[in-house]
N, CA and C atoms as an extended XYZ file, in Angstrom:
252
Properties=species:S:1:pos:R:3:atomname:S:1:resname:S:1:resid:I:1 pbc="F F F"
N         0.772       -1.110       -0.055 N   MET     1
C        -0.003        0.018       -0.021 CA  MET     1
C         0.963        1.261        0.059 C   MET     1
N         0.522        2.250       -0.727 N   SER     2
C         1.458        3.383       -0.920 CA  SER     2
C         1.024        4.305        0.138 C   SER     2
N         1.694        5.354        0.376 N   GLU     3
C         1.371        6.310        1.483 CA  GLU     3
C         0.157        7.019        1.206 C   GLU     3
N        -0.312        7.389       -0.273 N   ALA     4
C        -1.376        8.117       -0.450 CA  ALA     4
C        -2.695        7.321       -0.129 C   ALA     4
N        -2.612        5.964       -0.246 N   THR     5
C        -3.813        5.204        0.142 CA  THR     5
C        -3.774        4.528        1.401 C   THR     5
N        -2.886        5.056        2.370 N   LYS     6
C        -2.760        4.408        3.592 CA  LYS     6
C        -3.907        4.728        4.299 C   LYS     6
N        -4.694        3.663        5.105 N   PRO     7
C        -5.844        3.848        5.895 CA  PRO     7
C        -5.554        4.632        7.144 C   PRO     7
N        -6.535        5.701        7.474 N   SER     8
C        -6.309        6.542        8.538 CA  SER     8
C        -7.452        6.262        9.533 C   SER     8
N        -7.305        6.684       10.799 N   PHE     9
C        -8.226        6.637       11.712 CA  PHE     9
C        -9.296        7.733       11.625 C   PHE     9
N       -10.507        7.439       11.776 N   SER    10
C       -11.610        8.409       11.632 CA  SER    10
C       -11.623        9.305       12.777 C   SER    10
N       -12.110       10.555       12.562 N   ILE    11
C       -12.101       11.403       13.702 CA  ILE    11
C       -13.194       11.124       14.843 C   ILE    11
N       -14.492       10.441       14.272 N   PRO    12
C       -15.298       10.064       15.391 CA  PRO    12
C       -14.813        8.938       16.091 C   PRO    12
N       -13.966        8.131       15.642 N   SER    13
C       -13.468        6.883       16.509 CA  SER    13
C       -12.405        7.549       17.556 C   SER    13
N       -11.602        8.605       17.183 N   ILE    14
C       -10.820        9.196       18.231 CA  ILE    14
C       -11.488        9.957       19.341 C   ILE    14
N       -12.608       10.750       18.825 N   LEU    15
C       -13.386       11.452       19.758 CA  LEU    15
C       -14.167       10.545       20.811 C   LEU    15
N       -14.514        9.396       20.133 N   ALA    16
C       -15.230        8.437       20.973 CA  ALA    16
C       -14.522        7.887       22.103 C   ALA    16
N       -13.183        7.484       21.832 N   ILE    17
C       -12.387        6.885       22.943 CA  ILE    17
C       -12.002        7.985       23.770 C   ILE    17
N       -11.747        9.207       23.447 N   VAL    18
C       -11.384       10.279       24.473 CA  VAL    18
C       -12.678       10.580       25.181 C   VAL    18
N       -13.908       10.600       24.789 N   ALA    19
C       -15.149       10.902       25.617 CA  ALA    19
C       -15.294        9.716       26.392 C   ALA    19
N       -14.981        8.529       26.087 N   ALA    20
C       -15.329        7.391       26.926 CA  ALA    20
C       -14.353        7.227       28.053 C   ALA    20
N       -13.098        7.734       27.860 N   ILE    21
C       -12.117        7.666       28.961 CA  ILE    21
C       -12.320        8.960       29.942 C   ILE    21
N       -12.843       10.027       29.309 N   ALA    22
C       -13.073       11.201       30.070 CA  ALA    22
C       -14.304       10.997       30.957 C   ALA    22
N       -15.281       10.148       30.586 N   SER    23
C       -16.446        9.866       31.287 CA  SER    23
C       -16.184        9.327       32.680 C   SER    23
N       -15.094        8.599       32.924 N   PHE    24
C       -14.879        7.940       34.019 CA  PHE    24
C       -14.138        8.929       35.018 C   PHE    24
N       -13.672       10.030       34.641 N   PHE    25
C       -13.043       10.980       35.578 CA  PHE    25
C       -13.984       12.023       35.840 C   PHE    25
N       -15.254       12.083       35.589 N   GLN    26
C       -16.164       13.323       35.847 CA  GLN    26
C       -17.193       12.786       36.826 C   GLN    26
N       -17.922       13.776       37.133 N   GLY    27
C       -19.167       13.454       37.897 CA  GLY    27
C       -20.239       12.605       37.413 C   GLY    27
N       -21.440       12.362       38.117 N   ALA    28
C       -22.485       11.629       37.562 CA  ALA    28
C       -23.027       12.320       36.196 C   ALA    28
N       -23.544       13.462       36.236 N   THR    29
C       -24.016       14.184       35.177 CA  THR    29
C       -23.110       14.338       33.946 C   THR    29
N       -22.000       14.947       34.149 N   PHE    30
C       -21.147       15.149       32.952 CA  PHE    30
C       -20.562       13.924       32.556 C   PHE    30
N       -20.326       12.977       33.417 N   GLY    31
C       -19.801       11.652       33.016 CA  GLY    31
C       -20.969       10.896       32.201 C   GLY    31
N       -22.078       10.952       32.379 N   LEU    32
C       -23.370       10.410       31.783 CA  LEU    32
C       -23.349       10.938       30.315 C   LEU    32
N       -23.124       12.298       30.346 N   ILE    33
C       -23.328       13.008       29.024 CA  ILE    33
C       -22.052       12.461       28.085 C   ILE    33
N       -20.843       12.459       28.655 N   LEU    34
C       -19.668       12.070       27.954 CA  LEU    34
C       -19.833       10.547       27.521 C   LEU    34
N       -20.505        9.816       28.206 N   ALA    35
C       -20.755        8.331       27.936 CA  ALA    35
C       -21.656        8.210       26.895 C   ALA    35
N       -22.695        9.085       26.803 N   VAL    36
C       -23.631        9.026       25.650 CA  VAL    36
C       -22.951        9.466       24.325 C   VAL    36
N       -22.036       10.511       24.516 N   ILE    37
C       -21.267       11.135       23.385 CA  ILE    37
C       -20.303        9.971       22.801 C   ILE    37
N       -19.753        9.244       23.717 N   ALA    38
C       -18.841        8.161       23.352 CA  ALA    38
C       -19.630        7.128       22.499 C   ALA    38
N       -20.775        6.792       22.965 N   ILE    39
C       -21.512        5.644       22.246 CA  ILE    39
C       -21.925        6.168       20.759 C   ILE    39
N       -22.519        7.446       20.769 N   ILE    40
C       -22.860        8.024       19.550 CA  ILE    40
C       -21.625        8.145       18.563 C   ILE    40
N       -20.507        8.698       18.986 N   PHE    41
C       -19.287        8.780       18.136 CA  PHE    41
C       -18.723        7.416       17.773 C   PHE    41
N       -18.860        6.522       18.723 N   GLY    42
C       -18.349        4.973       18.492 CA  GLY    42
C       -19.422        4.306       17.383 C   GLY    42
N       -20.374        4.519       17.426 N   ILE    43
C       -21.408        3.958       16.442 CA  ILE    43
C       -21.017        4.548       15.059 C   ILE    43
N       -20.843        5.932       14.983 N   ILE    44
C       -20.462        6.526       13.784 CA  ILE    44
C       -19.072        6.039       13.222 C   ILE    44
N       -18.130        5.745       14.244 N   GLY    45
C       -16.814        5.318       13.963 CA  GLY    45
C       -16.843        4.029       13.269 C   GLY    45
N       -17.843        3.110       13.878 N   VAL    46
C       -17.862        1.709       13.388 CA  VAL    46
C       -18.415        1.847       12.031 C   VAL    46
N       -19.266        2.593       11.811 N   LEU    47
C       -20.060        2.578       10.538 CA  LEU    47
C       -18.920        3.163        9.414 C   LEU    47
N       -18.051        4.108        9.674 N   LEU    48
C       -17.174        4.684        9.001 CA  LEU    48
C       -15.964        3.679        8.653 C   LEU    48
N       -15.580        2.937        9.551 N   SER    49
C       -14.715        1.906        9.519 CA  SER    49
C       -14.811        0.829        8.526 C   SER    49
N       -16.151        0.835        7.991 N   LEU    50
C       -16.470       -0.251        7.059 CA  LEU    50
C       -15.774        0.150        5.691 C   LEU    50
N       -15.322        1.400        5.598 N   SER    51
C       -14.859        1.773        4.344 CA  SER    51
C       -13.334        1.314        4.410 C   SER    51
N       -12.733        1.005        3.188 N   VAL    52
C       -11.369        0.389        3.281 CA  VAL    52
C       -10.469        1.535        3.443 C   VAL    52
N       -10.793        2.917        3.400 N   LYS    53
C        -9.871        3.930        3.453 CA  LYS    53
C        -9.779        4.430        4.981 C   LYS    53
N       -10.479        3.830        5.799 N   LYS    54
C       -10.754        4.364        7.232 CA  LYS    54
C       -10.400        3.274        8.167 C   LYS    54
N        -9.804        3.394        9.397 N   ARG    55
C        -9.415        2.651       10.379 CA  ARG    55
C       -10.246        3.029       11.679 C   ARG    55
N       -10.161        2.278       12.623 N   GLY    56
C       -10.725        2.588       13.917 CA  GLY    56
C       -11.935        1.752       14.310 C   GLY    56
N       -12.211        0.783       13.762 N   GLY    57
C       -13.286       -0.090       14.081 CA  GLY    57
C       -13.309       -0.739       15.492 C   GLY    57
N       -12.129       -1.100       15.819 N   ILE    58
C       -12.074       -1.832       17.153 CA  ILE    58
C       -11.960       -0.740       18.199 C   ILE    58
N       -11.306        0.442       17.859 N   VAL    59
C       -11.356        1.474       18.837 CA  VAL    59
C       -12.721        2.146       19.066 C   VAL    59
N       -13.547        2.125       17.987 N   SER    60
C       -14.837        2.677       17.998 CA  SER    60
C       -15.794        1.492       18.882 C   SER    60
N       -15.615        0.223       18.559 N   PHE    61
C       -16.251       -0.670       19.225 CA  PHE    61
C       -15.904       -0.646       20.827 C   PHE    61
N       -14.648       -0.580       21.048 N   ALA    62
C       -14.218       -0.323       22.399 CA  ALA    62
C       -14.783        0.851       23.146 C   ALA    62
N       -14.846        1.855       22.403 N   SER    63
C       -15.410        3.076       23.108 CA  SER    63
C       -16.830        2.973       23.302 C   SER    63
N       -17.546        2.242       22.408 N   VAL    64
C       -19.077        1.964       22.646 CA  VAL    64
C       -19.277        1.286       23.905 C   VAL    64
N       -18.376        0.166       24.109 N   ALA    65
C       -18.340       -0.719       25.450 CA  ALA    65
C       -18.017        0.133       26.501 C   ALA    65
N       -16.927        0.958       26.430 N   ALA    66
C       -16.486        1.923       27.577 CA  ALA    66
C       -17.625        2.812       27.918 C   ALA    66
N       -18.416        3.330       26.802 N   GLY    67
C       -19.460        4.257       27.148 CA  GLY    67
C       -20.562        3.665       27.802 C   GLY    67
N       -20.930        2.331       27.497 N   LEU    68
C       -21.909        1.710       28.090 CA  LEU    68
C       -21.397        1.478       29.949 C   LEU    68
N       -20.250        1.225       29.974 N   ILE    69
C       -19.598        0.880       31.225 CA  ILE    69
C       -19.672        2.376       31.921 C   ILE    69
N       -19.446        3.437       31.287 N   GLY    70
C       -19.547        4.790       31.739 CA  GLY    70
C       -20.836        5.240       32.247 C   GLY    70
N       -21.860        4.749       31.595 N   ILE    71
C       -23.266        4.909       31.964 CA  ILE    71
C       -23.606        4.319       33.216 C   ILE    71
N       -23.064        2.980       33.313 N   ILE    72
C       -23.217        2.279       34.619 CA  ILE    72
C       -22.663        3.049       35.830 C   ILE    72
N       -21.308        3.519       35.459 N   ALA    73
C       -20.734        4.168       36.543 CA  ALA    73
C       -21.338        5.370       36.916 C   ALA    73
N       -21.832        6.189       35.966 N   ALA    74
C       -22.470        7.431       36.329 CA  ALA    74
C       -23.770        7.118       37.067 C   ALA    74
N       -24.466        6.061       36.833 N   ILE    75
C       -25.693        5.889       37.677 CA  ILE    75
C       -25.227        5.430       38.931 C   ILE    75
N       -24.272        4.610       39.133 N   ILE    76
C       -23.776        4.399       40.546 CA  ILE    76
C       -23.152        5.590       41.210 C   ILE    76
N       -22.451        6.425       40.646 N   LYS    77
C       -22.111        7.758       41.350 CA  LYS    77
C       -23.282        8.576       41.735 C   LYS    77
N       -24.364        8.613       40.810 N   ALA    78
C       -25.535        9.442       41.134 CA  ALA    78
C       -26.214        8.674       42.435 C   ALA    78
N       -26.355        7.380       42.333 N   MET    79
C       -26.985        6.803       43.540 CA  MET    79
C       -26.167        6.987       44.793 C   MET    79
N       -24.811        6.889       44.783 N   LEU    80
C       -23.909        7.201       45.862 CA  LEU    80
C       -24.170        8.582       46.382 C   LEU    80
N       -24.273        9.558       45.478 N   TYR    81
C       -24.529       10.965       45.831 CA  TYR    81
C       -25.922       11.073       46.586 C   TYR    81
N       -26.888       10.410       45.959 N   MET    82
C       -28.265       10.781       46.523 CA  MET    82
C       -28.380        9.929       47.871 C   MET    82
N       -27.917        8.828       47.878 N   PHE    83
C       -28.164        8.002       49.110 CA  PHE    83
C       -27.060        7.703       50.083 C   PHE    83
N       -25.932        8.329       49.620 N   GLY    84
C       -24.730        8.250       50.589 CA  GLY    84
C       -24.398        9.167       51.359 C   GLY    84
C-alpha cells in the first residue's frame, strides 16, 4: 500500500475513545453526557470503519463498550450521591 492510500483513523473513533475515557473522571451528570457522546461517536466510527480507507473499528467498538460502562458508573455515582 502506498502512502497516498494508507488507511487513517476516523475523527469520530478518536473522539469516541477520548469521551469514553473522560467519562470515568467526571461526576455523574457530565460523566453520563460524555458516555452518551462516546456511544454516538463510537457507532459513527464503526460505520465509517467499514470503508477500506478508514481505520478505527476496534477503537470505536471499544469506546461503545466503555461508554456503556461509563453510563453504569454514572448511575452508581448518582446513587451514591443521593443515598450516601
